[in-house]
mmCIF file of C-alpha atoms in Angstrom:
data_model
loop_
_atom_site.group_PDB
_atom_site.id
_atom_site.type_symbol
_atom_site.label_atom_id
_atom_site.label_comp_id
_atom_site.label_asym_id
_atom_site.label_seq_id
_atom_site.Cartn_x
_atom_site.Cartn_y
_atom_site.Cartn_z
ATOM 1 C CA UNK A 275 21.765 42.583 -41.963
ATOM 2 C CA UNK A 276 22.132 45.072 -39.191
ATOM 3 C CA UNK A 277 22.868 44.016 -35.660
ATOM 4 C CA UNK A 278 19.408 45.184 -34.613
ATOM 5 C CA UNK A 279 17.836 42.811 -37.150
ATOM 6 C CA UNK A 280 19.814 39.891 -35.794
ATOM 7 C CA UNK A 281 18.783 40.872 -32.281
ATOM 8 C CA UNK A 282 15.133 40.947 -33.310
ATOM 9 C CA UNK A 283 15.385 37.485 -34.897
ATOM 10 C CA UNK A 284 17.149 36.188 -31.805
ATOM 11 C CA UNK A 285 14.367 37.495 -29.545
ATOM 12 C CA UNK A 286 11.637 36.048 -31.800
ATOM 13 C CA UNK A 287 13.272 32.598 -31.640
ATOM 14 C CA UNK A 288 14.011 32.560 -27.918
ATOM 15 C CA UNK A 289 10.830 34.199 -26.638
ATOM 16 C CA UNK A 290 8.538 31.165 -27.241
ATOM 17 C CA UNK A 291 11.160 28.858 -25.761
ATOM 18 C CA UNK A 292 11.450 30.991 -22.632
ATOM 19 C CA UNK A 293 7.663 31.152 -22.301
ATOM 20 C CA UNK A 294 7.360 27.355 -22.628
ATOM 21 C CA UNK A 295 10.206 26.772 -20.171
ATOM 22 C CA UNK A 296 8.580 29.129 -17.681
ATOM 23 C CA UNK A 297 5.224 27.408 -18.106
ATOM 24 C CA UNK A 298 6.769 23.965 -17.586
ATOM 25 C CA UNK A 299 8.597 25.163 -14.482
ATOM 26 C CA UNK A 300 5.386 26.600 -13.082
ATOM 27 C CA UNK A 301 3.501 23.384 -13.758
ATOM 28 C CA UNK A 302 6.207 21.283 -12.105
ATOM 29 C CA UNK A 303 6.262 23.602 -9.105
ATOM 30 C CA UNK A 304 2.488 23.362 -8.780
ATOM 31 C CA UNK A 305 2.661 19.567 -9.075
ATOM 32 C CA UNK A 306 5.267 19.374 -6.324
ATOM 33 C CA UNK A 307 3.212 21.612 -4.031
ATOM 34 C CA UNK A 308 0.099 19.484 -4.571
ATOM 35 C CA UNK A 309 2.035 16.262 -3.942
ATOM 36 C CA UNK A 310 3.305 17.629 -0.634
ATOM 37 C CA UNK A 311 -0.197 18.729 0.367
ATOM 38 C CA UNK A 312 -1.727 15.367 -0.566
ATOM 39 C CA UNK A 313 1.019 13.407 1.221
ATOM 40 C CA UNK A 314 0.558 15.490 4.370
ATOM 41 C CA UNK A 315 -3.213 15.052 4.250
ATOM 42 C CA UNK A 316 -2.919 11.293 3.767
ATOM 43 C CA UNK A 317 -0.393 10.780 6.551
ATOM 44 C CA UNK A 318 -2.347 12.995 8.928
ATOM 45 C CA UNK A 319 -5.555 11.065 8.236
ATOM 46 C CA UNK A 320 -3.893 7.694 8.806
ATOM 47 C CA UNK A 321 -2.249 8.902 12.010
ATOM 48 C CA UNK A 322 -5.603 10.187 13.268
ATOM 49 C CA UNK A 323 -7.201 6.840 12.432
ATOM 50 C CA UNK A 324 -4.364 4.944 14.093
ATOM 51 C CA UNK A 325 -4.976 6.757 17.385
ATOM 52 C CA UNK A 326 -8.552 5.430 17.653
ATOM 53 C CA UNK A 327 -7.781 2.031 16.135
ATOM 54 C CA UNK A 328 -7.196 0.387 19.519
ATOM 55 C CA UNK A 329 -9.483 2.652 21.534
ATOM 56 C CA UNK A 330 -12.028 0.308 23.099
ATOM 57 C CA UNK A 331 -14.898 0.932 25.456
ATOM 58 C CA UNK A 332 -15.267 -2.501 27.064
ATOM 59 C CA UNK A 333 -12.755 -3.648 29.650
ATOM 60 C CA UNK A 334 -12.722 -7.122 28.095
ATOM 61 C CA UNK A 335 -11.484 -5.603 24.833
ATOM 62 C CA UNK A 336 -8.559 -3.694 26.317
ATOM 63 C CA UNK A 337 -4.969 -4.920 26.203
ATOM 64 C CA UNK A 338 -4.639 -8.078 28.273
ATOM 65 C CA UNK A 339 -1.956 -9.392 30.526
ATOM 66 C CA UNK A 340 -0.886 -12.065 28.000
ATOM 67 C CA UNK A 341 0.327 -9.504 25.474
ATOM 68 C CA UNK A 342 0.249 -5.717 25.289
ATOM 69 C CA UNK A 343 -0.500 -6.075 21.568
ATOM 70 C CA UNK A 344 -3.603 -8.207 21.959
ATOM 71 C CA UNK A 345 -6.714 -6.053 21.699
ATOM 72 C CA UNK A 346 -9.835 -5.726 19.606
ATOM 73 C CA UNK A 347 -9.157 -3.236 16.844
ATOM 74 C CA UNK A 348 -11.920 -0.709 16.311
ATOM 75 C CA UNK A 349 -11.726 -0.723 12.526
ATOM 76 C CA UNK A 350 -15.125 0.918 11.921
ATOM 77 C CA UNK A 351 -14.327 3.973 14.039
ATOM 78 C CA UNK A 352 -10.805 4.153 12.587
ATOM 79 C CA UNK A 353 -12.273 4.158 9.065
ATOM 80 C CA UNK A 354 -14.743 6.872 10.037
ATOM 81 C CA UNK A 355 -11.927 9.048 11.415
ATOM 82 C CA UNK A 356 -9.862 8.384 8.278
ATOM 83 C CA UNK A 357 -12.678 9.521 5.989
ATOM 84 C CA UNK A 358 -13.459 12.566 8.146
ATOM 85 C CA UNK A 359 -9.832 13.676 8.176
ATOM 86 C CA UNK A 360 -9.435 13.173 4.423
ATOM 87 C CA UNK A 361 -12.704 14.995 3.778
ATOM 88 C CA UNK A 362 -11.590 17.943 5.878
ATOM 89 C CA UNK A 363 -8.126 18.192 4.298
ATOM 90 C CA UNK A 364 -9.485 17.851 0.745
ATOM 91 C CA UNK A 365 -12.356 20.268 1.489
ATOM 92 C CA UNK A 366 -15.143 17.755 0.748
ATOM 93 C CA UNK A 367 -16.203 16.968 4.319
ATOM 94 C CA UNK A 368 -19.789 18.233 3.797
ATOM 95 C CA UNK A 369 -20.233 16.758 0.320
ATOM 96 C CA UNK A 370 -21.341 13.119 0.519
ATOM 97 C CA UNK A 371 -21.282 12.596 -3.255
ATOM 98 C CA UNK A 372 -17.774 14.025 -3.536
ATOM 99 C CA UNK A 373 -16.580 11.831 -0.654
ATOM 100 C CA UNK A 374 -18.021 8.716 -2.291
ATOM 101 C CA UNK A 375 -16.248 9.631 -5.532
ATOM 102 C CA UNK A 376 -13.029 10.346 -3.609
ATOM 103 C CA UNK A 377 -13.089 6.847 -2.089
ATOM 104 C CA UNK A 378 -12.668 5.418 -5.590
ATOM 105 C CA UNK A 379 -9.091 6.719 -5.435
ATOM 106 C CA UNK A 380 -8.460 4.409 -2.470
ATOM 107 C CA UNK A 381 -8.040 0.875 -3.832
ATOM 108 C CA UNK A 382 -7.546 -0.691 -0.396
ATOM 109 C CA UNK A 383 -7.392 -0.051 3.340
ATOM 110 C CA UNK A 384 -5.659 -2.681 5.451
ATOM 111 C CA UNK A 385 -6.163 -2.935 9.203
ATOM 112 C CA UNK A 386 -3.535 -5.117 10.866
ATOM 113 C CA UNK A 387 -4.860 -6.840 13.975
ATOM 114 C CA UNK A 388 -3.007 -8.906 16.568
ATOM 115 C CA UNK A 389 -3.634 -12.268 14.879
ATOM 116 C CA UNK A 390 -4.761 -11.331 11.361
ATOM 117 C CA UNK A 391 -5.835 -8.487 9.114
ATOM 118 C CA UNK A 392 -8.928 -6.921 7.570
ATOM 119 C CA UNK A 393 -9.203 -5.543 4.039
ATOM 120 C CA UNK A 394 -11.568 -2.697 3.162
ATOM 121 C CA UNK A 395 -12.000 -2.764 -0.590
ATOM 122 C CA UNK A 396 -14.335 -2.225 -3.514
ATOM 123 C CA UNK A 397 -16.315 -5.434 -4.019
ATOM 124 C CA UNK A 398 -19.216 -6.532 -6.225
ATOM 125 C CA UNK A 399 -22.564 -7.667 -4.906
ATOM 126 C CA UNK A 400 -25.933 -8.437 -6.482
ATOM 127 C CA UNK A 401 -28.832 -6.134 -5.626
ATOM 128 C CA UNK A 402 -32.535 -7.040 -5.585
ATOM 129 C CA UNK A 403 -32.824 -6.469 -9.340
ATOM 130 C CA UNK A 404 -29.932 -8.902 -10.028
ATOM 131 C CA UNK A 405 -27.703 -6.014 -11.056
ATOM 132 C CA UNK A 406 -24.059 -6.075 -9.996
ATOM 133 C CA UNK A 407 -23.212 -3.088 -7.804
ATOM 134 C CA UNK A 408 -19.752 -2.174 -6.525
ATOM 135 C CA UNK A 409 -19.308 -0.733 -3.051
ATOM 136 C CA UNK A 410 -16.620 -0.566 -0.394
ATOM 137 C CA UNK A 411 -16.960 -3.185 2.315
ATOM 138 C CA UNK A 412 -14.933 -5.024 4.933
ATOM 139 C CA UNK A 413 -13.678 -8.448 3.961
ATOM 140 C CA UNK A 414 -13.589 -11.269 6.550
ATOM 141 C CA UNK A 415 -10.573 -11.337 8.808
ATOM 142 C CA UNK A 416 -7.667 -13.399 7.487
ATOM 143 C CA UNK A 417 -5.048 -14.977 9.771
ATOM 144 C CA UNK A 418 -1.280 -14.976 9.234
ATOM 145 C CA UNK A 419 -0.844 -18.596 8.096
ATOM 146 C CA UNK A 420 2.412 -20.410 7.357
ATOM 147 C CA UNK A 421 2.602 -23.996 6.038
ATOM 148 C CA UNK A 422 5.682 -26.218 6.049
ATOM 149 C CA UNK A 423 6.475 -29.377 4.073
ATOM 150 C CA UNK A 424 5.977 -31.727 7.009
ATOM 151 C CA UNK A 425 2.239 -31.271 7.356
ATOM 152 C CA UNK A 426 2.251 -28.543 9.990
ATOM 153 C CA UNK A 427 0.900 -25.040 9.704
ATOM 154 C CA UNK A 428 1.310 -22.099 12.040
ATOM 155 C CA UNK A 429 -0.924 -19.128 12.730
ATOM 156 C CA UNK A 430 1.322 -16.218 13.738
ATOM 157 C CA UNK A 431 0.579 -13.087 15.730
ATOM 158 C CA UNK A 432 2.334 -9.750 16.249
ATOM 159 C CA UNK A 433 4.465 -11.293 19.006
ATOM 160 C CA UNK A 434 5.740 -14.777 19.896
ATOM 161 C CA UNK A 435 2.274 -16.232 20.514
ATOM 162 C CA UNK A 436 1.652 -18.928 17.888
ATOM 163 C CA UNK A 437 -0.855 -21.676 17.097
ATOM 164 C CA UNK A 438 0.564 -24.810 15.449
ATOM 165 C CA UNK A 439 -1.863 -27.079 13.579
ATOM 166 C CA UNK A 440 -1.199 -30.723 12.698
ATOM 167 C CA UNK A 441 -2.877 -31.365 9.335
ATOM 168 C CA UNK A 442 -2.969 -35.139 9.931
ATOM 169 C CA UNK A 443 -4.806 -35.064 13.258
ATOM 170 C CA UNK A 444 -6.279 -31.569 13.178
ATOM 171 C CA UNK A 445 -4.838 -30.924 16.629
ATOM 172 C CA UNK A 446 -4.158 -27.285 17.499
ATOM 173 C CA UNK A 447 -1.458 -26.407 20.006
ATOM 174 C CA UNK A 448 -1.325 -22.801 21.130
ATOM 175 C CA UNK A 449 1.240 -21.000 23.230
ATOM 176 C CA UNK A 450 4.335 -18.843 23.213
ATOM 177 C CA UNK A 451 7.255 -19.851 21.033
ATOM 178 C CA UNK A 452 9.470 -20.984 23.914
ATOM 179 C CA UNK A 453 6.689 -23.040 25.512
ATOM 180 C CA UNK A 454 5.865 -25.311 22.547
ATOM 181 C CA UNK A 455 7.697 -28.585 21.747
ATOM 182 C CA UNK A 456 10.517 -28.165 19.213
ATOM 183 C CA UNK A 457 9.274 -31.221 17.308
ATOM 184 C CA UNK A 458 6.250 -29.307 16.026
ATOM 185 C CA UNK A 459 8.304 -26.953 13.860
ATOM 186 C CA UNK A 460 11.923 -28.179 13.970
ATOM 187 C CA UNK A 461 14.679 -25.532 13.960
ATOM 188 C CA UNK A 462 12.055 -22.807 14.196
ATOM 189 C CA UNK A 463 10.495 -22.723 17.662
ATOM 190 C CA UNK A 464 13.907 -23.161 19.289
ATOM 191 C CA UNK A 465 15.498 -20.286 17.369
ATOM 192 C CA UNK A 466 13.945 -16.901 18.254
ATOM 193 C CA UNK A 467 15.689 -15.102 15.372
ATOM 194 C CA UNK A 468 14.498 -17.552 12.699
ATOM 195 C CA UNK A 469 11.051 -17.554 14.258
ATOM 196 C CA UNK A 470 10.796 -13.755 14.101
ATOM 197 C CA UNK A 471 12.072 -13.629 10.511
ATOM 198 C CA UNK A 472 9.556 -16.252 9.385
ATOM 199 C CA UNK A 473 6.757 -14.574 11.329
ATOM 200 C CA UNK A 474 7.414 -11.205 9.701
ATOM 201 C CA UNK A 475 7.863 -12.614 6.185
ATOM 202 C CA UNK A 476 4.633 -14.610 6.539
ATOM 203 C CA UNK A 477 2.661 -11.526 7.594
ATOM 204 C CA UNK A 478 4.110 -9.399 4.787
ATOM 205 C CA UNK A 479 3.561 -12.080 2.145
ATOM 206 C CA UNK A 480 -0.039 -12.681 3.244
ATOM 207 C CA UNK A 481 -0.937 -8.980 3.105
ATOM 208 C CA UNK A 482 0.914 -8.300 -0.167
ATOM 209 C CA UNK A 483 -0.771 -11.210 -1.958
ATOM 210 C CA UNK A 484 -4.198 -10.093 -0.812
ATOM 211 C CA UNK A 485 -3.412 -6.477 -1.723
ATOM 212 C CA UNK A 486 -2.490 -7.481 -5.276
ATOM 213 C CA UNK A 487 -5.821 -9.267 -5.585
ATOM 214 C CA UNK A 488 -7.743 -6.317 -4.119
ATOM 215 C CA UNK A 489 -6.072 -3.773 -6.408
ATOM 216 C CA UNK A 490 -6.726 -5.903 -9.477
ATOM 217 C CA UNK A 491 -10.362 -6.248 -8.410
ATOM 218 C CA UNK A 492 -10.495 -2.463 -7.951
ATOM 219 C CA UNK A 493 -9.222 -1.961 -11.507
ATOM 220 C CA UNK A 494 -11.990 -4.215 -12.820
ATOM 221 C CA UNK A 495 -14.665 -2.331 -10.875
ATOM 222 C CA UNK A 496 -13.596 1.217 -11.857
ATOM 223 C CA UNK A 497 -13.091 0.168 -15.472
ATOM 224 C CA UNK A 498 -16.860 -0.404 -15.661
ATOM 225 C CA UNK A 499 -17.264 3.220 -14.553
ATOM 226 C CA UNK A 500 -15.192 4.409 -17.506
ATOM 227 C CA UNK A 501 -11.892 4.931 -15.685
ATOM 228 C CA UNK A 502 -8.698 4.431 -17.654
ATOM 229 C CA UNK A 503 -6.261 4.911 -14.771
ATOM 230 C CA UNK A 504 -4.438 1.702 -13.812
ATOM 231 C CA UNK A 505 -4.034 1.154 -10.078
ATOM 232 C CA UNK A 506 -0.828 -0.696 -9.221
ATOM 233 C CA UNK A 507 0.703 -2.402 -6.203
ATOM 234 C CA UNK A 508 3.424 -0.057 -4.863
ATOM 235 C CA UNK A 509 6.744 -1.253 -3.485
ATOM 236 C CA UNK A 510 6.786 -0.864 0.284
ATOM 237 C CA UNK A 511 10.286 -0.646 1.820
ATOM 238 C CA UNK A 512 11.212 -3.326 4.329
ATOM 239 C CA UNK A 513 11.779 -0.655 6.974
ATOM 240 C CA UNK A 514 8.161 0.491 6.718
ATOM 241 C CA UNK A 515 6.958 -3.091 7.037
ATOM 242 C CA UNK A 516 9.178 -3.659 10.076
ATOM 243 C CA UNK A 517 7.774 -0.613 11.835
ATOM 244 C CA UNK A 518 4.195 -1.660 11.029
ATOM 245 C CA UNK A 519 4.477 -5.269 12.201
ATOM 246 C CA UNK A 520 5.295 -4.325 15.791
ATOM 247 C CA UNK A 521 1.724 -3.377 16.702
ATOM 248 C CA UNK A 522 -1.828 -3.152 15.323
ATOM 249 C CA UNK A 523 -1.938 -0.577 12.568
ATOM 250 C CA UNK A 524 -3.471 0.710 9.348
ATOM 251 C CA UNK A 525 -2.178 0.800 5.781
ATOM 252 C CA UNK A 526 -3.933 3.102 3.271
ATOM 253 C CA UNK A 527 -3.311 3.559 -0.450
ATOM 254 C CA UNK A 528 -4.272 6.713 -2.344
ATOM 255 C CA UNK A 529 -3.738 6.644 -6.114
ATOM 256 C CA UNK A 530 -4.743 8.431 -9.288
ATOM 257 C CA UNK A 531 -5.726 11.876 -7.953
ATOM 258 C CA UNK A 532 -4.758 14.583 -10.499
ATOM 259 C CA UNK A 533 -1.838 16.641 -9.199
ATOM 260 C CA UNK A 534 -0.795 19.247 -11.734
ATOM 261 C CA UNK A 535 0.704 17.487 -14.739
ATOM 262 C CA UNK A 536 0.880 14.071 -13.032
ATOM 263 C CA UNK A 537 -1.129 11.709 -10.861
ATOM 264 C CA UNK A 538 -0.634 11.324 -7.126
ATOM 265 C CA UNK A 539 0.324 7.812 -6.023
ATOM 266 C CA UNK A 540 1.318 7.151 -2.419
ATOM 267 C CA UNK A 541 0.517 5.199 0.731
ATOM 268 C CA UNK A 542 0.663 5.799 4.481
ATOM 269 C CA UNK A 543 1.169 3.599 7.507
ATOM 270 C CA UNK A 544 -0.232 4.322 10.948
ATOM 271 C CA UNK A 545 0.291 2.528 14.240
ATOM 272 C CA UNK A 546 -2.375 1.751 16.770
ATOM 273 C CA UNK A 547 -0.455 3.382 19.589
ATOM 274 C CA UNK A 548 1.233 6.746 19.905
ATOM 275 C CA UNK A 549 4.382 5.290 21.478
ATOM 276 C CA UNK A 550 5.911 3.036 18.861
ATOM 277 C CA UNK A 551 9.602 2.633 19.509
ATOM 278 C CA UNK A 552 12.134 3.563 22.147
ATOM 279 C CA UNK A 553 14.149 5.519 19.611
ATOM 280 C CA UNK A 554 17.870 5.889 19.032
ATOM 281 C CA UNK A 555 19.870 8.175 21.293
ATOM 282 C CA UNK A 556 22.413 10.492 19.681
ATOM 283 C CA UNK A 557 25.105 12.741 21.056
ATOM 284 C CA UNK A 558 28.741 13.842 20.758
ATOM 285 C CA UNK A 559 31.690 11.873 22.078
ATOM 286 C CA UNK A 560 33.319 13.953 24.817
ATOM 287 C CA UNK A 561 36.784 12.738 23.734
ATOM 288 C CA UNK A 562 36.743 12.945 19.941
ATOM 289 C CA UNK A 563 33.881 15.405 19.602
ATOM 290 C CA UNK A 564 32.323 13.265 16.830
ATOM 291 C CA UNK A 565 28.526 12.799 16.697
ATOM 292 C CA UNK A 566 27.287 9.234 17.271
ATOM 293 C CA UNK A 567 23.933 7.466 17.441
ATOM 294 C CA UNK A 568 23.284 4.286 19.439
ATOM 295 C CA UNK A 569 23.095 1.066 17.446
ATOM 296 C CA UNK A 570 20.084 -0.222 19.362
ATOM 297 C CA UNK A 571 22.198 -3.036 20.811
ATOM 298 C CA UNK A 572 24.335 -1.007 23.188
ATOM 299 C CA UNK A 573 23.936 2.419 24.763
ATOM 300 C CA UNK A 574 26.149 5.428 24.277
ATOM 301 C CA UNK A 575 28.892 5.847 26.936
ATOM 302 C CA UNK A 576 28.225 9.593 26.998
ATOM 303 C CA UNK A 577 25.246 11.891 27.431
ATOM 304 C CA UNK A 578 22.652 11.898 24.642
ATOM 305 C CA UNK A 579 21.487 15.158 23.113
ATOM 306 C CA UNK A 580 18.929 13.961 20.525
ATOM 307 C CA UNK A 581 16.449 11.097 20.047
ATOM 308 C CA UNK A 582 15.639 9.720 16.567
ATOM 309 C CA UNK A 583 12.937 7.244 15.599
ATOM 310 C CA UNK A 584 15.185 5.654 12.937
ATOM 311 C CA UNK A 585 18.913 5.395 12.504
ATOM 312 C CA UNK A 586 18.459 6.645 8.950
ATOM 313 C CA UNK A 587 17.173 9.977 10.269
ATOM 314 C CA UNK A 588 20.202 10.251 12.551
ATOM 315 C CA UNK A 589 22.547 9.451 9.657
ATOM 316 C CA UNK A 590 20.953 12.197 7.558
ATOM 317 C CA UNK A 591 21.593 14.582 10.451
ATOM 318 C CA UNK A 592 25.312 13.704 10.408
ATOM 319 C CA UNK A 593 25.534 11.082 13.167
ATOM 320 C CA UNK A 594 27.687 7.935 12.918
ATOM 321 C CA UNK A 595 26.555 4.596 14.330
ATOM 322 C CA UNK A 596 28.251 3.818 17.634
ATOM 323 C CA UNK A 597 30.314 0.609 17.619
ATOM 324 C CA UNK A 598 30.048 -1.264 20.921
ATOM 325 C CA UNK A 599 33.488 -2.786 20.412
#
């Protein structure tokens, strides 16, 4: 065969492969673009909702002197802002039917209050014709409850305020951790570090267990509508939980929306206040010239040039953690 014949055969074989590879690359690029757009829309909506979450109109509902975290959360207005922002970013703000269908992609909304949490989820209820209907609704508020083996239980809050309950007598003793007798919860009330660790783990465990139940209930409800997509409980990093448990906030899940060749599955966390953390100062050592970020325990002995919300962000920017010693 002539060289031109071989060339023609070579082109015939490779052309479909090149076309398929180009198509796959285009699809993946489109998927990535949609994922970025959806993530931005979700985070923006949750941040908008978080701003109004603790916006109250009665003086009695504002932050009190006992704790700057104790306030009535305005979950209804926060939910309304969340839906409005999502509707605007997904271009369905003026379409009520489309918005109702869109809400089926949200298996749960969690509002974290000072002393408990609310769950907004798809739940069944019987109508006047004894037909089961599914609709989104707020579940009753659930406290952050811990039970020990000695017959005591504790209701935690977002700070060191705690209510200890004696199961034998039913007596409830409320106060700050350092003000309560150590005999109520031995080796716990006297140790602020253990207390904070148990408080955080109790809050996380309570919310995660209820979320698993809500997502499974959501799967049951949408399955009756003919959906085959399986909603799952995502893994939330401990760092995200730590940032959320410092103040009232909102946790929103968005799953199953078609995004190119895949399905979008993500969540967003939003705090109830704009100012969340003091941040980590970063700058360059005047002696060595190396970039350092404060550890959070001690300050830098030289002028700071940058402020980062997390040490991880500073590390990605090339800063080393400053050692106080």
